[in-house]
Amino acid sequence: MYELEEKKYLSLLLIVPILVLLFLFNQYWKRKKQQEFGDLEMIQKLSPEKSVFKSVLKFTVLILAFGFLVIGLVNPKIGTKSETVKREGIDIVFAVDISKSMLCEDVAPSRLEKSKQIVSQIINQLMGDRIGIVAYAGSAFPVLPITTDYGVAKMFLQSMNPSMVSSQGTSLDEAIKLSSTYFDDDKKTSKLLILISDGEDHSEGASVAAEEVNKLGLKIITIGIGTLKGGPIPLKENGRVLSFKRDQNNAVVVTKLNEESLKVISKNTKGGYVNGNNTKEVLEYVKNALDNIEKTEFEALQFTDYNSQFQWFLGIAFFLLLLDVFFLERKTKWLKQFNLFNEKA
């Protein structure tokens, strides 16, 4: 198991393609100026020891050194030891609606992104609880099984989008049924399902499914995302809105928050409903709910003794920088026989 301590430095790698483009432009510019100065063949005869290959090699070494330096700053860590630890908490499954209606921007930045923010911040305030993630639209599918690795959970959470599901709609009953399979029936661990949706359920049986899982001791907290006024569903390409989703009559589809369906689901499991438009209120509501749920002690396998690996990458980076010092732009005698880049001795 590994982790990246300072992921923010990864953005520095975006400089690499810029440097490559600048290098290529510089090579083009120099060649063009040489052509303006005189015949290229004559210029090459005036500087017979000048090597094109060596300049490319020096640049490649510098780029590699920069890459290793950035990875060193990120500081990868490797878990060298795993051990079973005892924790006290509850099992929580987040069921996140990723149907196209969640792309509506009546809640900034969009219903789906708002849902991700809420789930991520709820995870931030958890301590010792095990979590799982389910995504659903017209059907439901597992995203992450029950785990105590919050970092991995957030990574999977951010990757969720409507394109993950071919069947559109909002099948709340499928989400509830699949989420219930995440929990161990033979354990007396407290179980909680946090279901996030705009409530636009186009299937039947959500309330019935809630009643069934309530018999298993599962409580459901529903979080409504969206506004009662609603809004259109934007169709984007490269971040630009091209049009809005239309129905069969070519009228713009307006999607609205349906709180009633979400309230019925939570009521059938003695859970609760909260409007998700105010993140602070949602966090306080969920925290109070968790405080009133009995915690259970359980064992979890986790990696410990994470060792920093930055020194290896920094060492390689400095070695490459030192190596670059000894790379002159003159041709190397023993390499002339290979005639690299069509360079003649």
PDB file of C-alpha atoms in Angstrom, residues 103-332:
ATOM      1  CA  LEU A 103     -26.133  17.835 -13.741  1.00  0.00           C
ATOM      2  CA  CYS A 104     -28.697  20.605 -13.210  1.00  0.00           C
ATOM      3  CA  GLU A 105     -27.049  23.781 -11.910  1.00  0.00           C
ATOM      4  CA  ASP A 106     -29.896  25.134  -9.798  1.00  0.00           C
ATOM      5  CA  VAL A 107     -27.504  24.393  -6.926  1.00  0.00           C
ATOM      6  CA  ALA A 108     -23.928  25.601  -7.484  1.00  0.00           C
ATOM      7  CA  PRO A 109     -21.775  24.275  -8.979  1.00  0.00           C
ATOM      8  CA  SER A 110     -24.238  21.461  -9.874  1.00  0.00           C
ATOM      9  CA  ARG A 111     -26.364  18.964  -7.979  1.00  0.00           C
ATOM     10  CA  LEU A 112     -23.816  16.194  -8.537  1.00  0.00           C
ATOM     11  CA  GLU A 113     -20.791  18.249  -7.506  1.00  0.00           C
ATOM     12  CA  LYS A 114     -22.702  19.510  -4.468  1.00  0.00           C
ATOM     13  CA  SER A 115     -23.444  15.882  -3.538  1.00  0.00           C
ATOM     14  CA  LYS A 116     -19.761  14.990  -3.804  1.00  0.00           C
ATOM     15  CA  GLN A 117     -18.809  17.950  -1.608  1.00  0.00           C
ATOM     16  CA  ILE A 118     -21.316  16.932   1.059  1.00  0.00           C
ATOM     17  CA  VAL A 119     -20.207  13.290   1.115  1.00  0.00           C
ATOM     18  CA  SER A 120     -16.537  14.307   1.219  1.00  0.00           C
ATOM     19  CA  GLN A 121     -17.116  16.656   4.171  1.00  0.00           C
ATOM     20  CA  ILE A 122     -19.171  14.049   6.037  1.00  0.00           C
ATOM     21  CA  ILE A 123     -16.261  11.625   5.594  1.00  0.00           C
ATOM     22  CA  ASN A 124     -13.908  14.292   6.985  1.00  0.00           C
ATOM     23  CA  GLN A 125     -15.771  14.331  10.295  1.00  0.00           C
ATOM     24  CA  LEU A 126     -15.972  10.546  10.699  1.00  0.00           C
ATOM     25  CA  MET A 127     -13.735   8.762  13.185  1.00  0.00           C
ATOM     26  CA  GLY A 128     -13.440   4.984  13.061  1.00  0.00           C
ATOM     27  CA  ASP A 129     -16.579   4.305  11.028  1.00  0.00           C
ATOM     28  CA  ARG A 130     -16.508   1.993   8.022  1.00  0.00           C
ATOM     29  CA  ILE A 131     -17.896   3.378   4.768  1.00  0.00           C
ATOM     30  CA  GLY A 132     -18.974   2.154   1.345  1.00  0.00           C
ATOM     31  CA  ILE A 133     -20.210   3.902  -1.812  1.00  0.00           C
ATOM     32  CA  VAL A 134     -22.996   3.015  -4.240  1.00  0.00           C
ATOM     33  CA  ALA A 135     -23.841   4.936  -7.419  1.00  0.00           C
ATOM     34  CA  TYR A 136     -27.205   4.789  -9.105  1.00  0.00           C
ATOM     35  CA  ALA A 137     -29.335   6.199 -11.888  1.00  0.00           C
ATOM     36  CA  GLY A 138     -31.730   3.894 -13.769  1.00  0.00           C
ATOM     37  CA  SER A 139     -29.857   1.051 -12.074  1.00  0.00           C
ATOM     38  CA  ALA A 140     -27.447   0.823  -9.159  1.00  0.00           C
ATOM     39  CA  PHE A 141     -23.913  -0.538  -9.018  1.00  0.00           C
ATOM     40  CA  PRO A 142     -21.190  -0.828  -6.346  1.00  0.00           C
ATOM     41  CA  VAL A 143     -18.403   1.745  -6.412  1.00  0.00           C
ATOM     42  CA  LEU A 144     -16.514   0.934  -3.208  1.00  0.00           C
ATOM     43  CA  PRO A 145     -17.064  -1.902  -0.702  1.00  0.00           C
ATOM     44  CA  ILE A 146     -17.060  -1.311   3.054  1.00  0.00           C
ATOM     45  CA  THR A 147     -13.651   0.067   4.036  1.00  0.00           C
ATOM     46  CA  THR A 148     -11.881   2.265   6.578  1.00  0.00           C
ATOM     47  CA  ASP A 149      -9.676   3.860   3.906  1.00  0.00           C
ATOM     48  CA  TYR A 150     -11.210   7.334   3.634  1.00  0.00           C
ATOM     49  CA  GLY A 151      -8.594   8.512   1.122  1.00  0.00           C
ATOM     50  CA  VAL A 152      -9.529   5.810  -1.384  1.00  0.00           C
ATOM     51  CA  ALA A 153     -13.222   6.545  -0.794  1.00  0.00           C
ATOM     52  CA  LYS A 154     -12.736  10.211  -1.733  1.00  0.00           C
ATOM     53  CA  MET A 155     -10.787   9.243  -4.841  1.00  0.00           C
ATOM     54  CA  PHE A 156     -13.595   6.968  -6.075  1.00  0.00           C
ATOM     55  CA  LEU A 157     -16.167   9.585  -5.116  1.00  0.00           C
ATOM     56  CA  GLN A 158     -14.609  12.279  -7.318  1.00  0.00           C
ATOM     57  CA  SER A 159     -14.566   9.971 -10.357  1.00  0.00           C
ATOM     58  CA  MET A 160     -18.347   9.418 -10.324  1.00  0.00           C
ATOM     59  CA  ASN A 161     -20.347  10.854 -13.246  1.00  0.00           C
ATOM     60  CA  PRO A 162     -23.484  10.044 -15.316  1.00  0.00           C
ATOM     61  CA  SER A 163     -21.473   8.296 -18.050  1.00  0.00           C
ATOM     62  CA  MET A 164     -20.804   5.438 -15.605  1.00  0.00           C
ATOM     63  CA  VAL A 165     -24.401   4.257 -16.023  1.00  0.00           C
ATOM     64  CA  SER A 166     -26.006   3.492 -19.381  1.00  0.00           C
ATOM     65  CA  SER A 167     -29.508   3.230 -17.912  1.00  0.00           C
ATOM     66  CA  GLN A 168     -30.805   6.683 -17.001  1.00  0.00           C
ATOM     67  CA  GLY A 169     -33.563   7.634 -14.566  1.00  0.00           C
ATOM     68  CA  THR A 170     -33.466   7.577 -10.771  1.00  0.00           C
ATOM     69  CA  SER A 171     -34.107   4.121  -9.360  1.00  0.00           C
ATOM     70  CA  LEU A 172     -34.132   4.726  -5.621  1.00  0.00           C
ATOM     71  CA  ASP A 173     -35.349   1.190  -4.850  1.00  0.00           C
ATOM     72  CA  GLU A 174     -32.360  -0.330  -6.693  1.00  0.00           C
ATOM     73  CA  ALA A 175     -30.008   1.920  -4.706  1.00  0.00           C
ATOM     74  CA  ILE A 176     -31.581   0.858  -1.402  1.00  0.00           C
ATOM     75  CA  LYS A 177     -31.522  -2.855  -2.241  1.00  0.00           C
ATOM     76  CA  LEU A 178     -27.893  -2.835  -3.377  1.00  0.00           C
ATOM     77  CA  SER A 179     -26.777  -0.745  -0.384  1.00  0.00           C
ATOM     78  CA  SER A 180     -28.376  -3.230   2.006  1.00  0.00           C
ATOM     79  CA  THR A 181     -26.095  -6.006   0.663  1.00  0.00           C
ATOM     80  CA  TYR A 182     -23.047  -4.079   1.894  1.00  0.00           C
ATOM     81  CA  PHE A 183     -23.864  -4.857   5.521  1.00  0.00           C
ATOM     82  CA  ASP A 184     -23.141  -8.102   7.374  1.00  0.00           C
ATOM     83  CA  ASP A 185     -26.395  -9.701   8.522  1.00  0.00           C
ATOM     84  CA  ASP A 186     -24.703 -11.809  11.203  1.00  0.00           C
ATOM     85  CA  LYS A 187     -23.125  -8.838  12.968  1.00  0.00           C
ATOM     86  CA  LYS A 188     -24.872  -6.477  15.330  1.00  0.00           C
ATOM     87  CA  THR A 189     -23.102  -3.471  13.868  1.00  0.00           C
ATOM     88  CA  SER A 190     -25.219  -0.326  13.599  1.00  0.00           C
ATOM     89  CA  LYS A 191     -26.089   0.292   9.954  1.00  0.00           C
ATOM     90  CA  LEU A 192     -26.793   3.594   8.237  1.00  0.00           C
ATOM     91  CA  LEU A 193     -27.533   4.433   4.617  1.00  0.00           C
ATOM     92  CA  ILE A 194     -27.084   8.061   3.547  1.00  0.00           C
ATOM     93  CA  LEU A 195     -28.965   8.485   0.279  1.00  0.00           C
ATOM     94  CA  ILE A 196     -28.299  11.634  -1.761  1.00  0.00           C
ATOM     95  CA  SER A 197     -30.652  12.497  -4.618  1.00  0.00           C
ATOM     96  CA  ASP A 198     -32.938  15.088  -6.191  1.00  0.00           C
ATOM     97  CA  GLY A 199     -35.779  12.612  -5.546  1.00  0.00           C
ATOM     98  CA  GLU A 200     -36.926  12.374  -9.156  1.00  0.00           C
ATOM     99  CA  ASP A 201     -37.779   8.682  -8.899  1.00  0.00           C
ATOM    100  CA  HIS A 202     -39.121   7.213 -12.100  1.00  0.00           C
ATOM    101  CA  SER A 203     -39.477   3.711 -10.661  1.00  0.00           C
ATOM    102  CA  GLU A 204     -41.891   2.242  -8.151  1.00  0.00           C
ATOM    103  CA  GLY A 205     -41.150   0.487  -4.922  1.00  0.00           C
ATOM    104  CA  ALA A 206     -38.700   2.831  -3.161  1.00  0.00           C
ATOM    105  CA  SER A 207     -40.889   3.083  -0.049  1.00  0.00           C
ATOM    106  CA  VAL A 208     -41.434  -0.691  -0.057  1.00  0.00           C
ATOM    107  CA  ALA A 209     -37.693  -1.299  -0.348  1.00  0.00           C
ATOM    108  CA  ALA A 210     -37.142   1.057   2.600  1.00  0.00           C
ATOM    109  CA  GLU A 211     -39.619  -0.916   4.721  1.00  0.00           C
ATOM    110  CA  GLU A 212     -37.824  -4.169   3.861  1.00  0.00           C
ATOM    111  CA  VAL A 213     -34.354  -2.932   4.843  1.00  0.00           C
ATOM    112  CA  ASN A 214     -35.793  -1.434   8.026  1.00  0.00           C
ATOM    113  CA  LYS A 215     -36.474  -5.016   9.156  1.00  0.00           C
ATOM    114  CA  LEU A 216     -32.727  -5.605   8.885  1.00  0.00           C
ATOM    115  CA  GLY A 217     -32.054  -2.717  11.275  1.00  0.00           C
ATOM    116  CA  LEU A 218     -30.954  -0.323   8.560  1.00  0.00           C
ATOM    117  CA  LYS A 219     -31.698   3.370   8.987  1.00  0.00           C
ATOM    118  CA  ILE A 220     -31.798   5.741   6.033  1.00  0.00           C
ATOM    119  CA  ILE A 221     -30.975   9.438   6.058  1.00  0.00           C
ATOM    120  CA  THR A 222     -32.022  11.115   2.819  1.00  0.00           C
ATOM    121  CA  ILE A 223     -30.428  14.329   1.576  1.00  0.00           C
ATOM    122  CA  GLY A 224     -32.317  16.309  -1.067  1.00  0.00           C
ATOM    123  CA  ILE A 225     -30.194  18.171  -3.617  1.00  0.00           C
ATOM    124  CA  GLY A 226     -31.805  20.789  -5.854  1.00  0.00           C
ATOM    125  CA  THR A 227     -34.500  23.457  -5.639  1.00  0.00           C
ATOM    126  CA  LEU A 228     -38.288  23.255  -5.747  1.00  0.00           C
ATOM    127  CA  LYS A 229     -38.239  25.686  -8.674  1.00  0.00           C
ATOM    128  CA  GLY A 230     -35.810  23.461 -10.536  1.00  0.00           C
ATOM    129  CA  GLY A 231     -33.815  24.148 -13.668  1.00  0.00           C
ATOM    130  CA  PRO A 232     -32.745  22.767 -17.056  1.00  0.00           C
ATOM    131  CA  ILE A 233     -30.178  20.019 -17.613  1.00  0.00           C
ATOM    132  CA  PRO A 234     -27.155  21.446 -19.490  1.00  0.00           C
ATOM    133  CA  LEU A 235     -25.457  19.414 -22.214  1.00  0.00           C
ATOM    134  CA  LYS A 236     -21.779  20.341 -22.209  1.00  0.00           C
ATOM    135  CA  GLU A 237     -18.707  19.715 -24.310  1.00  0.00           C
ATOM    136  CA  ASN A 238     -15.254  20.689 -23.037  1.00  0.00           C
ATOM    137  CA  GLY A 239     -16.892  22.659 -20.233  1.00  0.00           C
ATOM    138  CA  ARG A 240     -19.083  24.738 -22.552  1.00  0.00           C
ATOM    139  CA  VAL A 241     -22.874  24.549 -22.521  1.00  0.00           C
ATOM    140  CA  LEU A 242     -24.001  23.607 -26.027  1.00  0.00           C
ATOM    141  CA  SER A 243     -27.714  23.170 -25.322  1.00  0.00           C
ATOM    142  CA  PHE A 244     -30.192  21.859 -22.762  1.00  0.00           C
ATOM    143  CA  LYS A 245     -31.877  18.469 -22.586  1.00  0.00           C
ATOM    144  CA  ARG A 246     -35.244  18.397 -24.364  1.00  0.00           C
ATOM    145  CA  ASP A 247     -38.207  16.018 -24.294  1.00  0.00           C
ATOM    146  CA  GLN A 248     -39.982  14.341 -27.215  1.00  0.00           C
ATOM    147  CA  ASN A 249     -41.892  17.558 -27.936  1.00  0.00           C
ATOM    148  CA  ASN A 250     -38.590  19.483 -28.173  1.00  0.00           C
ATOM    149  CA  ALA A 251     -39.397  21.398 -24.974  1.00  0.00           C
ATOM    150  CA  VAL A 252     -36.580  22.067 -22.500  1.00  0.00           C
ATOM    151  CA  VAL A 253     -36.757  19.585 -19.618  1.00  0.00           C
ATOM    152  CA  VAL A 254     -37.026  21.215 -16.191  1.00  0.00           C
ATOM    153  CA  THR A 255     -35.972  18.999 -13.289  1.00  0.00           C
ATOM    154  CA  LYS A 256     -37.192  19.802  -9.768  1.00  0.00           C
ATOM    155  CA  LEU A 257     -36.346  18.582  -6.296  1.00  0.00           C
ATOM    156  CA  ASN A 258     -38.927  16.053  -5.079  1.00  0.00           C
ATOM    157  CA  GLU A 259     -38.646  16.148  -1.306  1.00  0.00           C
ATOM    158  CA  GLU A 260     -41.743  14.058  -0.630  1.00  0.00           C
ATOM    159  CA  SER A 261     -40.362  10.805  -2.053  1.00  0.00           C
ATOM    160  CA  LEU A 262     -37.169  11.240  -0.007  1.00  0.00           C
ATOM    161  CA  LYS A 263     -39.118  11.998   3.182  1.00  0.00           C
ATOM    162  CA  VAL A 264     -41.227   8.844   2.767  1.00  0.00           C
ATOM    163  CA  ILE A 265     -38.097   6.681   2.425  1.00  0.00           C
ATOM    164  CA  SER A 266     -36.476   8.088   5.571  1.00  0.00           C
ATOM    165  CA  LYS A 267     -39.732   7.887   7.532  1.00  0.00           C
ATOM    166  CA  ASN A 268     -40.130   4.183   6.722  1.00  0.00           C
ATOM    167  CA  THR A 269     -36.770   3.427   8.351  1.00  0.00           C
ATOM    168  CA  LYS A 270     -37.117   5.835  11.299  1.00  0.00           C
ATOM    169  CA  GLY A 271     -34.328   7.878   9.785  1.00  0.00           C
ATOM    170  CA  GLY A 272     -34.565  11.506   8.711  1.00  0.00           C
ATOM    171  CA  TYR A 273     -34.553  13.944   5.825  1.00  0.00           C
ATOM    172  CA  VAL A 274     -32.474  17.093   5.377  1.00  0.00           C
ATOM    173  CA  ASN A 275     -32.304  19.581   2.525  1.00  0.00           C
ATOM    174  CA  GLY A 276     -28.781  19.490   1.109  1.00  0.00           C
ATOM    175  CA  ASN A 277     -28.562  23.029  -0.245  1.00  0.00           C
ATOM    176  CA  ASN A 278     -26.965  24.287   2.975  1.00  0.00           C
ATOM    177  CA  THR A 279     -23.839  22.172   3.568  1.00  0.00           C
ATOM    178  CA  LYS A 280     -23.345  23.387   7.144  1.00  0.00           C
ATOM    179  CA  GLU A 281     -26.874  22.344   8.137  1.00  0.00           C
ATOM    180  CA  VAL A 282     -26.384  18.927   6.524  1.00  0.00           C
ATOM    181  CA  LEU A 283     -23.140  18.316   8.410  1.00  0.00           C
ATOM    182  CA  GLU A 284     -24.691  19.305  11.722  1.00  0.00           C
ATOM    183  CA  TYR A 285     -27.733  17.117  11.057  1.00  0.00           C
ATOM    184  CA  VAL A 286     -25.629  14.070  10.146  1.00  0.00           C
ATOM    185  CA  LYS A 287     -23.287  14.619  13.122  1.00  0.00           C
ATOM    186  CA  ASN A 288     -26.224  14.711  15.551  1.00  0.00           C
ATOM    187  CA  ALA A 289     -27.659  11.581  13.954  1.00  0.00           C
ATOM    188  CA  LEU A 290     -24.345   9.730  14.249  1.00  0.00           C
ATOM    189  CA  ASP A 291     -23.974  10.785  17.890  1.00  0.00           C
ATOM    190  CA  ASN A 292     -27.305   9.125  18.656  1.00  0.00           C
ATOM    191  CA  ILE A 293     -26.415   5.819  16.970  1.00  0.00           C
ATOM    192  CA  GLU A 294     -24.819   3.112  19.079  1.00  0.00           C
ATOM    193  CA  LYS A 295     -21.185   2.440  18.136  1.00  0.00           C
ATOM    194  CA  THR A 296     -19.851  -1.094  17.720  1.00  0.00           C
ATOM    195  CA  GLU A 297     -16.301  -2.340  18.172  1.00  0.00           C
ATOM    196  CA  PHE A 298     -14.846  -4.139  15.149  1.00  0.00           C
ATOM    197  CA  GLU A 299     -11.491  -5.156  13.745  1.00  0.00           C
ATOM    198  CA  ALA A 300      -9.964  -3.617  10.634  1.00  0.00           C
ATOM    199  CA  LEU A 301      -6.809  -4.390   8.672  1.00  0.00           C
ATOM    200  CA  GLN A 302      -4.683  -1.352   7.917  1.00  0.00           C
ATOM    201  CA  PHE A 303      -1.140  -0.533   6.857  1.00  0.00           C
ATOM    202  CA  THR A 304       1.143   1.117   9.401  1.00  0.00           C
ATOM    203  CA  ASP A 305       4.750   2.290   9.464  1.00  0.00           C
ATOM    204  CA  TYR A 306       4.556   4.262   6.225  1.00  0.00           C
ATOM    205  CA  ASN A 307       8.107   5.026   5.130  1.00  0.00           C
ATOM    206  CA  SER A 308       8.948   8.113   3.060  1.00  0.00           C
ATOM    207  CA  GLN A 309      10.557   7.375  -0.327  1.00  0.00           C
ATOM    208  CA  PHE A 310      11.359  10.960  -1.398  1.00  0.00           C
ATOM    209  CA  GLN A 311      15.117  10.522  -0.911  1.00  0.00           C
ATOM    210  CA  TRP A 312      15.354   7.994  -3.760  1.00  0.00           C
ATOM    211  CA  PHE A 313      13.716  10.330  -6.249  1.00  0.00           C
ATOM    212  CA  LEU A 314      15.720  13.341  -5.114  1.00  0.00           C
ATOM    213  CA  GLY A 315      18.900  11.255  -5.349  1.00  0.00           C
ATOM    214  CA  ILE A 316      18.123  10.249  -8.938  1.00  0.00           C
ATOM    215  CA  ALA A 317      17.250  13.863  -9.812  1.00  0.00           C
ATOM    216  CA  PHE A 318      20.576  15.200  -8.477  1.00  0.00           C
ATOM    217  CA  PHE A 319      22.480  12.378 -10.207  1.00  0.00           C
ATOM    218  CA  LEU A 320      20.874  13.309 -13.548  1.00  0.00           C
ATOM    219  CA  LEU A 321      21.687  16.985 -12.983  1.00  0.00           C
ATOM    220  CA  LEU A 322      25.303  16.040 -12.239  1.00  0.00           C
ATOM    221  CA  LEU A 323      25.371  13.833 -15.324  1.00  0.00           C
ATOM    222  CA  ASP A 324      24.105  16.688 -17.459  1.00  0.00           C
ATOM    223  CA  VAL A 325      27.152  18.765 -16.515  1.00  0.00           C
ATOM    224  CA  PHE A 326      29.417  16.235 -18.261  1.00  0.00           C
ATOM    225  CA  PHE A 327      27.293  16.150 -21.417  1.00  0.00           C
ATOM    226  CA  LEU A 328      28.937  18.537 -23.881  1.00  0.00           C
ATOM    227  CA  GLU A 329      27.227  19.452 -27.135  1.00  0.00           C
ATOM    228  CA  ARG A 330      30.216  18.154 -29.119  1.00  0.00           C
ATOM    229  CA  LYS A 331      30.078  14.824 -30.913  1.00  0.00           C
ATOM    230  CA  THR A 332      31.501  11.842 -29.056  1.00  0.00           C
TER     231      THR A 332
END
